Coordinates of N, CA and C in Angstrom, one line a residue:
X1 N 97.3 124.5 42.3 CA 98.6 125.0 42.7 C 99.2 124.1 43.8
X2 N 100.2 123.8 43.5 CA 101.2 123.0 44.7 C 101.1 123.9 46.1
X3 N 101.1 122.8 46.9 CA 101.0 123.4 48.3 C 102.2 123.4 49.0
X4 N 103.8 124.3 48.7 CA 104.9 124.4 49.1 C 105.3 124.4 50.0
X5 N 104.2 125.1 51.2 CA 104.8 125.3 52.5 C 104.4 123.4 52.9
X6 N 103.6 122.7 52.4 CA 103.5 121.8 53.3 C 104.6 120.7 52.3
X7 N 104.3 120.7 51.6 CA 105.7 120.0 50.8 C 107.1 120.0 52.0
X8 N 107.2 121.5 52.2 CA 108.8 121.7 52.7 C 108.8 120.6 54.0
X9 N 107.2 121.2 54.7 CA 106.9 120.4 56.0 C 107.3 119.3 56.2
X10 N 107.0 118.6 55.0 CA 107.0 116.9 55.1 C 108.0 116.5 54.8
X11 N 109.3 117.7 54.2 CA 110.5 117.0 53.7 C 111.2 117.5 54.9
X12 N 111.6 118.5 56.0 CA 111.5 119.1 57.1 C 111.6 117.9 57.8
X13 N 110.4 117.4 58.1 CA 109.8 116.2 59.0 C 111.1 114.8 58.5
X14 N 110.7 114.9 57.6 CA 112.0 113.3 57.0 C 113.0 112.9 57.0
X15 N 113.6 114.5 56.7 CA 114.8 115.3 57.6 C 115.3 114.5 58.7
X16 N 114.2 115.3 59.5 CA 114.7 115.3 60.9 C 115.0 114.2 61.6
X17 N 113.8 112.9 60.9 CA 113.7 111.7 61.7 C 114.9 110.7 60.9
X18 N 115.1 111.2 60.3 CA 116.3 110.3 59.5 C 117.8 110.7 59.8
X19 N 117.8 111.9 60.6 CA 119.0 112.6 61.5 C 118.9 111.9 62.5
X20 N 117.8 111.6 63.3 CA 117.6 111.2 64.6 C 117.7 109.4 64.7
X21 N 117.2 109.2 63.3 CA 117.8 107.2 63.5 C 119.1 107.1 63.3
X22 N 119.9 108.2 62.6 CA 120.8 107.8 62.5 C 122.2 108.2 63.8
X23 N 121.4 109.2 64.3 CA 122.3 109.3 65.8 C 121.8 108.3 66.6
X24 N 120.7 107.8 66.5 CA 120.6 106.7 67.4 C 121.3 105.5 66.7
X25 N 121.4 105.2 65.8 CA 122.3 104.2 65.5 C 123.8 104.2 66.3
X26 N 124.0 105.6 65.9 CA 125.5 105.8 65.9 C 125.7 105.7 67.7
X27 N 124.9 106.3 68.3 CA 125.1 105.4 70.1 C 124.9 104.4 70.4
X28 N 124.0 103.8 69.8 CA 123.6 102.2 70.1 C 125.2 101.3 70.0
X29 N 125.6 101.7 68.3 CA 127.0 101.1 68.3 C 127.8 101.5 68.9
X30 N 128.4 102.9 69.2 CA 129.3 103.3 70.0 C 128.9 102.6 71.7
X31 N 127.7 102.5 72.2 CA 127.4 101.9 73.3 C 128.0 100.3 73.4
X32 N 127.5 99.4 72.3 CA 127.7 98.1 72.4 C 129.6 98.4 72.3
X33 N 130.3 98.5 71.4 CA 131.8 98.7 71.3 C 132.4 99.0 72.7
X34 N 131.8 100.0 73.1 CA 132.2 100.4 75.0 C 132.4 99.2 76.0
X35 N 130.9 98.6 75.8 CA 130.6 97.1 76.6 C 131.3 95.9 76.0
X36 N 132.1 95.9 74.8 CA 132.8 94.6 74.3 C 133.9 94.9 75.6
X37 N 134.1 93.5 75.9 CA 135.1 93.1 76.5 C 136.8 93.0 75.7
X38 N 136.8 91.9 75.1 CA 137.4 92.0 74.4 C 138.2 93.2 73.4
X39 N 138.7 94.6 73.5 CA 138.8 95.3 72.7 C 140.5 95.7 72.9
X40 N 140.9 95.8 71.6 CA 142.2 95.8 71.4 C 142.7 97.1 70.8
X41 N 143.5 98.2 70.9 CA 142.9 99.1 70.3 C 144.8 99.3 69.3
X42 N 144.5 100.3 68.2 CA 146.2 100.0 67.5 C 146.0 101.4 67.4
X43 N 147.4 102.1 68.0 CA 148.1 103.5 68.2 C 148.2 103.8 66.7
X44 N 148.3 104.7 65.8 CA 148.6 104.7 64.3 C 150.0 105.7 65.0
X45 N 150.7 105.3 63.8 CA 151.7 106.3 63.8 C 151.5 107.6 63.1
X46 N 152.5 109.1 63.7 CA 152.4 109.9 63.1 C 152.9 110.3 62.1
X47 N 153.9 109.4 61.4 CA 154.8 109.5 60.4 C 155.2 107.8 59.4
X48 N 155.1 108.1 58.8 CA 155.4 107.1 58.1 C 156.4 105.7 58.4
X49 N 157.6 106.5 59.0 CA 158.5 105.2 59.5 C 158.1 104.6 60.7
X50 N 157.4 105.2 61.3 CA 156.8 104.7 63.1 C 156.3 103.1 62.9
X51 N 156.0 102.6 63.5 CA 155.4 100.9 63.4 C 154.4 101.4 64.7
X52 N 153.2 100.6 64.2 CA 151.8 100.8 65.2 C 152.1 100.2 66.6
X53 N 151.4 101.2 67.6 CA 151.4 100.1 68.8 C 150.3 99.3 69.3
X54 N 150.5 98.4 69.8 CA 149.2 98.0 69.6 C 148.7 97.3 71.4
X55 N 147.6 97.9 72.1 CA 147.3 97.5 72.9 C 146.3 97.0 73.6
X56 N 146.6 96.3 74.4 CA 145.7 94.9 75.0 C 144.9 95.5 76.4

């Protein structure tokens, strides 16, 4: 007979760590993007006829 409770365990477990690389991804890059120098950012408009602003 399959052993379910440890099945769940191990998919539980795979889970979790594949949540956790991927929030660590997601600050690593939000961190490095922070530290660029260079960053230019573009306002979107809220309506269609607006034109972007774009700043330095």
């Amino acid at each position: 007979m399959a052993d379910y409770k440890k099945m769940y365990f191990a998919l539980f477990n795979a889970v979790t760590t594949a949540i956790n690389d991927l929030q660590d991804a997601q600050r690593d890059g939000e961190s490095e993007y922070i530290e660029t120098q260079d960053v230019s950012l573009t306002i979107l408009p809220t309506s269609a006829d607006e034109k972007p602003k774009i700043t330095e």
